[in-house]
Amino acid sequence: MSGSLNRPVRRRAFVLGGAAAAGTAALSGPLATAASAASFGWSDDGSNYVVDTGANLVFKVSRTNGDLTSLVYRGTEYQGYGGKNSHVESGLGGSTVTVKQSGTTILISVAYGTLEHYYAARSGENNIYLWTDKADTSVSATRYIVRVKAGLFLNDEPDSYTYAPTVIEAADVFVKSDGQTRSKHYAKRRVIDYSAIGWTTGVVGLYVVRSNHEKASGGPFYRSLVRHQSTDGGGLYEILYYGENQTEAERFGLQGPYVIAFTDGGTPSSALYPGTLTTAWADSLGISGYVAASGRGKVAGVGISGRDTAYAYTVGLAGSAAQYWGSARSSDGHFSIGGVLPGTYTLTVFKGELAVHTTSVTVTAGATTTLNTIAIASSNDPANATAIWRIGTWDGTPAGFKNAELMTYAHPSDVRAAAWTGNVVIGSGSETASFPAYILKDVNSGLLVHFKLTAAQAAAAHTLRIGVTTAYANGRPQVTVNSWVSSIPSPPAQPSTRSLTVGSYRGNNTTFTYSVPASAWLSDTSQYNVLKIDVVSGSGTTSYLSAGTSIDALDLLA
């Protein structure tokens, strides 16, 4: 038992053949055949259930509220900053907490109203497996936050460092004295981009391995909190539902497992990652809402034709009760998505982050739904249309535009951002890089695009398209071509919360089309036509919280 515990406690121990060898005790992953440690067991210290995994990890769970109150690895306490425990949301409050041991597994169950939460430990592992079953909106959001003491890890992700001298927005965006901005929202990563998040000293690693997010919302490209540092410690998050810039309704039900994993300095074992983690040992534990592998199905596609091989393609499944995704193979578009709950789903093929094909699939338990080659219609990819000129690429993101990359980990006011001006001349060779990723009503509305037309082009009507990835406060583009002014388009459905200032351009991709009559063009082909793009809205406030939109691409069709 770790020396950090305050007093000896009586432990119920289960032993299979002796303690795990010291050289293997710190391995992460389901060690079903080797799960054996002499000190494995649990006890009650009067305030907490104390679990010794029999490896190098001892943790405590409060008997009154289900908080994780202690996290001791190799004799060092990692839990706690700001006087707070690790817990669901910001702490549940008074809960019913029970513990049971089933062979080489210990399960702690926490019941708080309609929400149930679980911690599981396996003999010989330095992992804590967690599940959260949220049945309704009685708990405002669903996250688990591991609160880590200050000074144990270097801050190796400076753009997620939240402390700075001056608050510039909503008490969660800060600016340093050098003009760089910081926020817990700024993480650079989409859900699809990571399986585990954490820190390492090179000798000790502490990570949260995310779940498959089947009961989360927002799809594979959603951006949310993953970790942060502050002067009094750090936080590692598993966000199961978050309302900020959310594009989907909340899903309910059991989510997990996600894993708190200690390592010998490296990343966690790939056996813990979503899609590879198997938990047959949990099938009979009585976890509410748990569905074993035998109760799940698979969707597999032999290929996708009509792809642009310059882009990565993702296949997503979305239903009212669950969501899943998988990458399409670059060579032929083959994909396979396993562990899917039975039901009917909308299958969407994404080019980058742009939906270019949808269909419906039904999944049954214990079976594979096999799909023939999916053919992407040419008309479904806007990049296939012949254009007189085009700025940006049709991929569902603002990639390539000015400040686009920075905006996933900084505020638009950040000193590192280039000026948000961006008038461009078609044919200059730097159109996309010079055009700003965001257009904001109170910052840079009225951007200009200068271009020439041939006599034949100027004699015809043309369609102008502006693709956006999200919008804040109903911001949408109204255009003026020379002296011709378009009508104001209706606002598309977009998240109602902040987006552009909290590191996310992800919303509902929308294409605005404008039928520009031939009479709008200049008859003198030696002169430049001028396109002016304004953001219009009756909502929003001022500056960077004025109505705005993120640009995917814009073009004038031949």
XYZ file of C-alpha atoms in Angstrom, residues 68-410:
343
model
C -11.973 11.067 -7.230
C -10.227 12.450 -4.161
C -6.785 10.875 -4.449
C -4.672 9.568 -7.332
C -1.352 8.172 -6.121
C 1.056 6.701 -8.652
C 4.441 5.373 -7.504
C 3.942 7.124 -4.192
C 3.233 10.582 -5.667
C -0.152 12.275 -5.297
C -1.354 13.654 -8.636
C -4.926 14.562 -7.780
C -6.080 18.054 -7.053
C -5.714 21.699 -7.876
C -7.470 24.725 -6.490
C -8.829 22.613 -3.652
C -10.989 20.657 -6.112
C -11.349 16.949 -6.759
C -11.671 15.158 -10.087
C -15.283 14.510 -11.020
C -18.173 14.480 -13.445
C -19.078 17.996 -14.585
C -18.097 20.322 -11.695
C -18.986 17.774 -9.054
C -22.262 15.984 -8.548
C -22.995 16.591 -4.900
C -24.627 14.079 -2.584
C -24.714 10.684 -4.311
C -25.181 7.013 -3.547
C -21.793 5.337 -3.908
C -21.271 1.577 -3.767
C -18.399 -0.794 -4.439
C -18.113 -4.442 -5.410
C -15.362 -6.795 -6.439
C -15.799 -9.425 -9.147
C -12.660 -11.498 -9.405
C -9.915 -9.307 -10.832
C -12.198 -6.288 -11.274
C -13.373 -3.690 -8.762
C -16.348 -1.521 -9.718
C -17.411 1.645 -7.903
C -20.890 2.876 -8.826
C -22.095 6.457 -8.303
C -25.793 7.338 -8.560
C -26.861 10.987 -8.663
C -30.497 11.408 -9.587
C -30.883 10.003 -13.073
C -27.124 10.078 -13.754
C -24.942 7.061 -13.048
C -21.173 7.020 -13.132
C -18.700 4.166 -12.772
C -15.030 3.606 -11.927
C -13.442 0.219 -12.617
C -9.989 -1.096 -11.749
C -8.281 -4.225 -13.032
C -5.693 -6.168 -11.071
C -2.173 -5.329 -12.200
C -3.108 -2.295 -14.308
C -2.335 1.370 -13.822
C -5.649 2.350 -15.404
C -9.016 3.553 -14.163
C -11.881 2.768 -16.535
C -14.833 5.171 -16.415
C -18.378 5.160 -17.774
C -21.014 7.879 -17.477
C -24.709 7.225 -18.085
C -26.637 10.441 -18.561
C -30.387 9.972 -18.973
C -31.625 13.562 -19.306
C -30.709 17.243 -18.954
C -30.777 17.338 -15.162
C -26.971 17.653 -15.326
C -26.210 20.599 -17.613
C -23.247 19.135 -19.495
C -21.369 15.894 -19.450
C -17.660 15.946 -18.902
C -15.146 14.337 -16.646
C -12.235 16.476 -15.542
C -9.062 15.066 -13.994
C -7.585 17.829 -11.858
C -3.816 17.502 -11.604
C -1.575 19.206 -9.055
C 0.689 21.996 -10.200
C 4.366 21.401 -10.847
C 4.191 17.728 -11.796
C 4.329 18.235 -15.543
C 5.779 20.916 -17.763
C 3.271 22.868 -19.795
C 3.993 21.395 -23.227
C 0.898 22.908 -24.846
C 1.293 26.650 -24.270
C -1.711 27.576 -26.384
C -4.017 25.778 -23.956
C -2.546 27.590 -20.953
C -5.505 29.458 -19.528
C -4.002 31.830 -17.014
C -3.097 35.307 -18.214
C -3.316 38.749 -16.633
C -6.292 40.174 -18.507
C -9.700 38.721 -19.332
C -10.868 39.822 -22.782
C -13.971 37.686 -23.264
C -16.522 35.883 -21.085
C -14.104 35.142 -18.223
C -12.504 32.305 -20.217
C -10.347 34.049 -22.833
C -7.238 35.857 -21.633
C -4.499 38.013 -23.093
C -0.904 38.049 -21.886
C 1.220 41.147 -21.625
C 2.875 40.245 -24.936
C -0.488 40.238 -26.723
C -0.834 36.475 -27.114
C -4.195 35.030 -26.122
C -4.940 31.917 -24.082
C -8.055 29.891 -23.322
C -8.978 26.397 -22.244
C -10.952 26.258 -25.505
C -7.850 26.517 -27.683
C -6.644 22.986 -28.312
C -5.972 22.746 -32.079
C -7.496 19.260 -32.126
C -10.725 17.875 -33.491
C -12.144 14.753 -31.857
C -10.962 12.645 -34.802
C -7.394 13.887 -34.302
C -6.626 12.288 -30.945
C -7.229 9.133 -28.936
C -5.522 10.217 -25.735
C -4.594 13.534 -24.193
C -2.201 14.124 -21.342
C 1.281 14.999 -20.162
C 4.577 13.211 -19.686
C 7.817 13.875 -17.882
C 9.532 11.214 -19.947
C 9.430 8.936 -16.908
C 5.767 9.237 -15.904
C 2.840 9.888 -18.196
C -0.717 10.741 -17.158
C -3.361 10.579 -19.866
C -7.082 10.470 -20.419
C -7.881 8.057 -23.228
C -11.094 9.221 -24.826
C -14.072 6.966 -25.437
C -15.516 6.372 -28.899
C -17.904 9.296 -28.209
C -20.886 7.302 -29.433
C -23.217 9.216 -27.125
C -21.496 12.551 -27.656
C -22.587 15.058 -30.300
C -20.980 17.113 -33.014
C -19.395 14.427 -35.173
C -15.755 13.656 -35.943
C -14.671 17.251 -36.522
C -16.022 18.737 -33.316
C -13.595 20.791 -31.246
C -13.880 21.021 -27.503
C -11.869 21.250 -24.310
C -9.121 18.637 -24.008
C -6.698 19.995 -21.415
C -5.455 23.166 -19.819
C -2.804 24.456 -17.473
C -3.123 27.150 -14.850
C -0.994 28.463 -12.026
C -2.520 26.072 -9.509
C -2.604 22.927 -11.656
C -3.897 21.379 -14.818
C -6.998 19.673 -16.129
C -7.527 16.762 -18.503
C -11.005 16.511 -19.986
C -13.259 13.899 -21.468
C -16.075 15.928 -22.979
C -19.110 13.747 -23.618
C -21.459 16.599 -24.426
C -20.649 20.271 -24.688
C -22.960 22.983 -25.914
C -20.349 25.436 -27.226
C -20.688 25.708 -31.027
C -22.677 22.460 -31.052
C -24.311 21.336 -34.309
C -26.340 18.392 -32.997
C -28.908 17.648 -30.336
C -27.646 16.078 -27.146
C -27.599 12.290 -27.020
C -28.289 10.350 -23.868
C -27.206 6.975 -22.572
C -24.070 5.224 -21.380
C -20.802 6.648 -22.658
C -17.505 4.855 -22.197
C -15.242 3.450 -21.272
C -12.772 6.286 -21.176
C -9.601 5.702 -19.218
C -7.326 7.505 -16.798
C -4.005 5.874 -17.637
C -0.562 6.149 -16.067
C 2.443 5.076 -18.121
C 6.217 4.863 -17.761
C 6.489 8.043 -19.809
C 5.202 6.996 -23.214
C 1.730 7.269 -24.673
C -0.811 4.725 -23.455
C -0.968 1.291 -25.014
C -2.849 1.300 -28.321
C -4.988 -1.473 -26.833
C -6.742 1.272 -24.872
C -7.649 3.394 -27.872
C -11.175 3.753 -29.274
C -11.849 1.020 -31.787
C -9.323 -1.360 -30.245
C -10.306 -1.370 -26.569
C -12.193 -4.523 -25.602
C -13.929 -4.876 -22.249
C -15.409 -8.370 -22.209
C -14.465 -8.405 -18.532
C -17.114 -5.708 -17.952
C -19.961 -7.558 -19.671
C -21.312 -9.013 -16.438
C -20.666 -6.110 -14.058
C -24.230 -4.765 -14.248
C -23.313 -1.349 -15.642
C -26.530 0.454 -16.578
C -26.951 0.751 -20.344
C -23.906 -1.369 -21.125
C -24.019 -3.162 -24.484
C -21.493 -5.945 -25.034
C -19.666 -6.475 -28.315
C -22.105 -9.262 -29.199
C -24.952 -6.723 -29.141
C -23.272 -4.450 -31.693
C -22.808 -4.513 -35.455
C -20.556 -3.183 -38.182
C -20.799 -1.113 -41.366
C -18.267 -1.789 -44.117
C -17.931 -0.290 -47.575
C -15.876 -1.799 -50.372
C -14.907 1.604 -51.733
C -15.799 5.168 -52.683
C -15.572 6.376 -56.264
C -15.565 9.970 -57.446
C -13.085 11.043 -54.784
C -10.497 13.784 -55.124
C -7.384 11.925 -53.992
C -5.789 15.141 -52.772
C -8.107 15.009 -49.759
C -8.741 12.658 -46.861
C -12.248 11.202 -46.752
C -14.168 10.302 -43.605
C -17.356 8.282 -43.283
C -19.674 9.254 -40.450
C -22.741 7.564 -38.995
C -25.242 9.724 -37.133
C -28.492 8.660 -35.491
C -30.668 10.032 -32.750
C -29.067 7.709 -30.207
C -25.439 7.368 -31.324
C -22.677 8.547 -33.667
C -19.588 6.888 -35.163
C -16.985 7.530 -37.833
C -14.076 5.961 -39.656
C -11.447 6.940 -42.211
C -11.746 5.867 -45.819
C -8.653 4.173 -47.238
C -6.759 6.550 -49.496
C -6.203 3.979 -52.234
C -9.818 2.998 -52.877
C -12.106 4.488 -50.209
C -12.668 1.221 -48.339
C -13.960 1.767 -44.799
C -15.061 -0.271 -41.814
C -16.828 1.034 -38.713
C -17.315 -1.478 -35.912
C -18.907 -1.532 -32.463
C -22.077 0.169 -33.705
C -25.269 0.019 -31.691
C -28.230 -1.429 -33.639
C -30.359 1.170 -35.390
C -30.771 3.274 -38.503
C -28.161 5.910 -39.255
C -27.483 8.622 -41.787
C -24.203 7.746 -43.461
C -22.261 10.788 -44.649
C -19.104 10.832 -46.741
C -16.928 13.859 -46.017
C -14.282 15.276 -48.335
C -12.143 16.970 -45.734
C -15.007 18.292 -43.615
C -17.458 18.862 -46.447
C -20.374 16.442 -46.842
C -20.431 15.168 -50.427
C -22.696 12.110 -50.112
C -25.407 10.883 -47.762
C -27.454 7.713 -47.534
C -29.214 5.632 -44.888
C -27.929 2.401 -43.355
C -29.401 0.004 -40.833
C -27.215 -1.888 -38.375
C -28.202 -5.089 -36.607
C -26.518 -6.808 -33.680
C -23.887 -9.377 -34.531
C -23.945 -8.609 -38.266
C -22.050 -6.550 -40.830
C -23.934 -4.199 -43.116
C -21.898 -4.371 -46.313
C -22.195 -1.567 -48.839
C -21.232 -1.674 -52.481
C -19.010 1.049 -53.900
C -20.382 4.460 -52.999
C -20.343 6.782 -56.005
C -20.025 10.485 -55.209
C -22.034 12.397 -57.771
C -19.973 15.052 -59.535
C -22.574 17.676 -58.671
C -22.196 16.921 -54.943
C -18.647 18.289 -54.867
C -18.723 22.032 -55.609
C -15.073 21.897 -56.661
C -16.127 20.067 -59.826
C -17.943 23.121 -61.205
C -15.956 25.097 -63.770
C -15.077 28.511 -62.382
C -13.838 31.740 -63.911
C -11.978 32.242 -60.653
C -11.937 30.591 -57.246
C -10.516 31.593 -53.876
C -9.911 28.800 -51.366
C -10.742 25.124 -51.744
C -14.068 23.399 -51.263
C -13.241 21.146 -48.325
C -15.526 22.376 -45.547
C -12.762 24.299 -43.747
C -11.153 27.746 -44.014
C -7.754 26.093 -44.576
C -5.393 28.246 -46.605
C -7.073 31.545 -45.802
C -5.304 34.198 -43.772
C -5.196 33.374 -40.025
C -7.115 30.105 -40.497
C -4.666 27.834 -38.679
C -4.041 30.305 -35.869
C -7.757 30.612 -35.142
C -7.932 27.056 -33.781
C -5.704 28.071 -30.881
C -5.982 31.846 -30.531
